[in-house]
XYZ file of N, CA and C in Angstrom:
312
model
N 19.394 -13.096 -39.004
C 19.410 -12.742 -40.408
C 18.294 -11.732 -40.659
N 18.580 -10.745 -41.486
C 17.601 -9.698 -41.738
C 16.493 -10.186 -42.663
N 15.351 -9.550 -42.567
C 14.199 -9.907 -43.376
C 14.338 -9.271 -44.754
N 14.126 -10.040 -45.789
C 14.200 -9.555 -47.161
C 12.836 -9.686 -47.801
N 12.601 -8.919 -48.843
C 11.288 -8.945 -49.462
C 11.234 -9.731 -50.754
N 12.350 -9.919 -51.439
C 12.350 -10.595 -52.723
C 13.002 -11.964 -52.619
N 12.451 -12.916 -53.367
C 13.027 -14.253 -53.428
C 13.746 -14.411 -54.760
N 14.821 -15.163 -54.776
C 15.467 -15.539 -56.025
C 15.237 -17.026 -56.225
N 15.263 -17.462 -57.486
C 15.059 -18.868 -57.783
C 16.236 -19.661 -57.216
N 15.938 -20.723 -56.526
C 16.988 -21.575 -55.976
C 17.175 -22.771 -56.888
N 18.395 -23.173 -57.117
C 19.618 -22.446 -56.798
C 19.936 -21.457 -57.905
N 20.594 -20.389 -57.567
C 20.991 -19.368 -58.523
C 22.372 -19.744 -59.030
N 22.416 -20.645 -60.013
C 23.695 -21.176 -60.471
C 23.820 -21.057 -61.981
N 25.054 -20.980 -62.434
C 25.380 -20.958 -63.847
C 26.440 -22.020 -64.072
N 26.166 -22.938 -64.993
C 27.105 -24.032 -65.296
C 27.524 -24.797 -64.045
N 26.560 -25.040 -63.152
C 26.833 -25.827 -61.953
C 27.524 -25.079 -60.830
N 27.747 -23.768 -61.016
C 28.421 -22.964 -59.985
C 27.510 -21.842 -59.513
N 27.627 -21.543 -58.249
C 26.854 -20.462 -57.638
C 27.852 -19.518 -56.979
N 27.944 -18.294 -57.504
C 28.835 -17.282 -56.924
C 28.031 -16.504 -55.889
N 28.250 -16.809 -54.629
C 27.532 -16.153 -53.539
C 28.298 -14.873 -53.202
N 27.691 -13.741 -53.544
C 28.367 -12.454 -53.391
C 28.581 -12.112 -51.914
N 29.710 -11.473 -51.655
C 30.088 -11.039 -50.310
C 29.045 -10.100 -49.726
N 28.540 -10.465 -48.585
C 27.643 -9.647 -47.768
C 26.370 -9.203 -48.478
N 25.921 -9.974 -49.474
C 24.649 -9.720 -50.149
C 23.697 -10.836 -49.731
N 22.660 -10.516 -48.960
C 21.750 -11.581 -48.516
C 20.894 -12.115 -49.663
N 20.813 -13.431 -49.758
C 19.958 -14.096 -50.732
C 18.778 -14.677 -49.975
N 17.596 -14.468 -50.482
C 16.416 -15.100 -49.906
C 15.853 -16.005 -50.986
N 15.804 -17.286 -50.683
C 15.350 -18.257 -51.668
C 14.161 -19.033 -51.121
N 13.298 -19.433 -52.024
C 12.155 -20.261 -51.668
C 12.415 -21.622 -52.296
N 12.339 -22.671 -51.473
C 12.623 -24.019 -51.950
C 11.709 -24.993 -51.227
N 10.968 -25.769 -52.014
C 10.037 -26.762 -51.472
C 9.124 -26.168 -50.408
N 8.624 -24.955 -50.692
C 7.654 -24.321 -49.811
C 8.226 -23.640 -48.583
N 9.527 -23.608 -48.443
C 10.154 -22.981 -47.278
C 11.038 -21.825 -47.725
N 11.173 -20.817 -46.870
C 12.017 -19.663 -47.157
C 13.365 -19.821 -46.485
N 14.428 -19.663 -47.262
C 15.792 -19.742 -46.759
C 16.490 -18.411 -47.000
N 17.370 -18.039 -46.101
C 18.215 -16.867 -46.268
C 19.665 -17.333 -46.234
N 20.453 -16.839 -47.177
C 21.860 -17.240 -47.288
C 22.708 -15.968 -47.304
N 23.717 -15.924 -46.438
C 24.585 -14.756 -46.359
C 26.039 -15.214 -46.281
N 26.880 -14.632 -47.134
C 28.310 -14.973 -47.151
C 29.123 -13.809 -46.606
N 30.118 -14.158 -45.805
C 31.090 -13.182 -45.313
C 32.468 -13.730 -45.636
N 33.431 -12.820 -45.831
C 34.788 -13.243 -46.165
C 35.759 -12.460 -45.297
N 36.751 -13.160 -44.759
C 37.729 -12.568 -43.843
C 39.137 -12.773 -44.387
N 40.044 -11.878 -44.018
C 41.425 -11.943 -44.504
C 42.373 -12.591 -43.521
N 42.027 -12.602 -42.231
C 42.967 -13.081 -41.219
C 42.398 -14.277 -40.478
N 43.181 -15.263 -40.142
C 44.623 -15.333 -40.332
C 45.008 -15.578 -41.792
N 44.112 -16.129 -42.583
C 44.278 -16.237 -44.028
C 42.881 -16.104 -44.631
N 42.792 -15.880 -45.930
C 41.483 -15.674 -46.550
C 40.610 -16.914 -46.344
N 39.430 -16.699 -45.790
C 38.456 -17.767 -45.572
C 37.059 -17.156 -45.560
N 36.073 -17.996 -45.750
C 34.709 -17.514 -45.810
C 33.826 -18.085 -44.725
N 32.644 -17.499 -44.638
C 31.608 -17.968 -43.727
C 30.287 -17.867 -44.482
N 29.478 -18.898 -44.387
C 28.133 -18.873 -44.959
C 27.157 -19.192 -43.851
N 26.184 -18.316 -43.695
C 25.122 -18.524 -42.713
C 23.838 -18.824 -43.476
N 23.156 -19.891 -43.063
C 21.909 -20.304 -43.696
C 20.805 -20.251 -42.657
N 19.741 -19.542 -42.984
C 18.585 -19.473 -42.106
C 17.369 -20.036 -42.815
N 16.433 -20.559 -42.058
C 15.187 -21.067 -42.612
C 14.046 -20.553 -41.754
N 13.191 -19.755 -42.377
C 12.012 -19.208 -41.723
C 12.360 -18.524 -40.405
N 13.426 -17.699 -40.452
C 13.797 -16.887 -39.304
C 14.763 -17.509 -38.319
N 15.084 -18.777 -38.467
C 16.003 -19.465 -37.563
C 17.287 -19.825 -38.298
N 18.425 -19.643 -37.654
C 19.686 -20.077 -38.238
C 19.746 -21.600 -38.182
N 19.928 -22.226 -39.354
C 19.982 -23.690 -39.410
C 21.389 -24.205 -39.680
N 22.276 -23.332 -40.175
C 23.667 -23.736 -40.406
C 24.542 -22.496 -40.419
N 25.720 -22.643 -39.857
C 26.691 -21.558 -39.830
C 28.047 -22.179 -40.135
N 28.468 -22.059 -41.380
C 29.725 -22.662 -41.823
C 30.818 -21.607 -41.738
N 31.844 -21.881 -40.959
C 32.918 -20.920 -40.749
C 34.242 -21.513 -41.227
N 35.223 -20.649 -41.417
C 36.562 -21.057 -41.846
C 36.547 -21.816 -43.163
N 35.676 -21.404 -44.092
C 35.557 -22.092 -45.377
C 36.724 -21.775 -46.299
N 37.268 -22.814 -46.868
C 38.330 -22.703 -47.863
C 37.988 -23.672 -48.996
N 38.626 -23.524 -50.163
C 38.329 -24.431 -51.269
C 38.424 -25.901 -50.853
N 37.412 -26.658 -51.289
C 37.337 -28.086 -50.979
C 36.332 -28.415 -49.891
N 36.000 -27.437 -49.042
C 35.010 -27.677 -47.996
C 33.630 -27.881 -48.618
N 32.766 -28.619 -47.929
C 31.408 -28.897 -48.413
C 30.404 -28.311 -47.430
N 29.376 -27.645 -47.988
C 28.298 -27.085 -47.184
C 26.973 -27.630 -47.702
N 25.954 -27.573 -46.863
C 24.610 -27.990 -47.271
C 23.689 -26.790 -47.203
N 22.990 -26.555 -48.304
C 22.018 -25.467 -48.372
C 20.738 -26.034 -48.948
N 19.650 -25.928 -48.210
C 18.334 -26.410 -48.632
C 18.375 -27.868 -49.092
N 19.145 -28.676 -48.389
C 19.206 -30.103 -48.696
C 20.183 -30.491 -49.784
N 20.851 -29.522 -50.408
C 21.824 -29.796 -51.463
C 23.237 -29.587 -50.942
N 24.159 -30.418 -51.413
C 25.563 -30.254 -51.033
C 26.296 -29.447 -52.094
N 27.115 -28.502 -51.608
C 27.919 -27.637 -52.470
C 29.355 -27.682 -51.976
N 30.296 -27.734 -52.900
C 31.718 -27.700 -52.560
C 32.232 -26.287 -52.811
N 33.029 -25.784 -51.886
C 33.629 -24.462 -52.057
C 34.716 -24.572 -53.115
N 34.538 -23.839 -54.219
C 35.513 -23.850 -55.309
C 36.538 -22.739 -55.137
N 36.086 -21.597 -54.589
C 36.991 -20.458 -54.416
C 36.437 -19.518 -53.360
N 37.335 -18.852 -52.667
C 36.973 -17.787 -51.732
C 37.776 -16.570 -52.175
N 37.079 -15.563 -52.673
C 37.733 -14.363 -53.185
C 37.471 -13.222 -52.214
N 38.524 -12.704 -51.619
C 38.405 -11.711 -50.557
C 37.536 -10.528 -50.966
N 36.557 -10.249 -50.117
C 35.603 -9.144 -50.295
C 34.848 -9.162 -51.615
N 34.775 -10.330 -52.247
C 34.069 -10.428 -53.515
C 32.985 -11.492 -53.478
N 33.399 -12.771 -53.304
C 32.414 -13.855 -53.368
C 33.007 -15.178 -52.894
N 32.093 -16.086 -52.601
C 32.434 -17.482 -52.375
C 31.801 -18.248 -53.528
N 32.607 -18.963 -54.279
C 32.092 -19.719 -55.418
C 31.841 -21.150 -54.965
N 30.599 -21.595 -55.154
C 30.204 -22.952 -54.800
C 29.953 -23.745 -56.066
N 30.296 -25.017 -56.051
C 29.946 -25.890 -57.163
C 29.168 -27.068 -56.605
N 28.159 -27.460 -57.360
C 27.288 -28.534 -56.901
C 28.060 -29.837 -56.786
N 27.853 -30.542 -55.692
C 28.469 -31.857 -55.486
C 27.694 -32.861 -56.334
N 28.415 -33.677 -57.073
C 27.755 -34.680 -57.929
C 26.778 -35.513 -57.126
N 25.604 -35.754 -57.727
C 24.586 -36.531 -57.056
C 23.694 -35.698 -56.159
N 23.967 -34.400 -56.068
C 23.175 -33.526 -55.218
C 22.271 -32.625 -56.028
N 22.013 -33.014 -57.291
C 21.198 -32.145 -58.123
C 19.713 -32.488 -58.115
N 19.290 -33.355 -57.239
C 17.901 -33.766 -57.186
C 16.930 -32.679 -56.794
N 17.369 -31.663 -56.060
C 16.464 -30.624 -55.596
C 16.472 -29.391 -56.468
N 17.183 -29.386 -57.573
C 17.382 -28.167 -58.351
C 16.110 -27.665 -59.021
N 15.117 -28.507 -59.244
C 13.930 -28.068 -59.972
C 12.822 -27.553 -59.074
N 13.030 -27.452 -57.799
C 11.973 -27.034 -56.878
C 11.623 -25.581 -57.058
């Protein structure tokens, strides 16, 4: 994952949803650690997404073949894939009971 200079507040969500833009790296600081999140979207064999999560320079999770309903973990929080929009974004919604880390 490439090195970024700016951090965004984690999680970057509106009304419980986080639209992770296609191929736009997010660098977030959470509980004193730096995380990088990158989404990719593919059309074949059918539209699906991939989210790569890094922490302090190391890849800690690589979720592939994501479709609506799948669950991923980012910085200790669970997110459900709500939508995968080709070349646009992967929309995540917070899994109930996983909002304990949102104020970090």
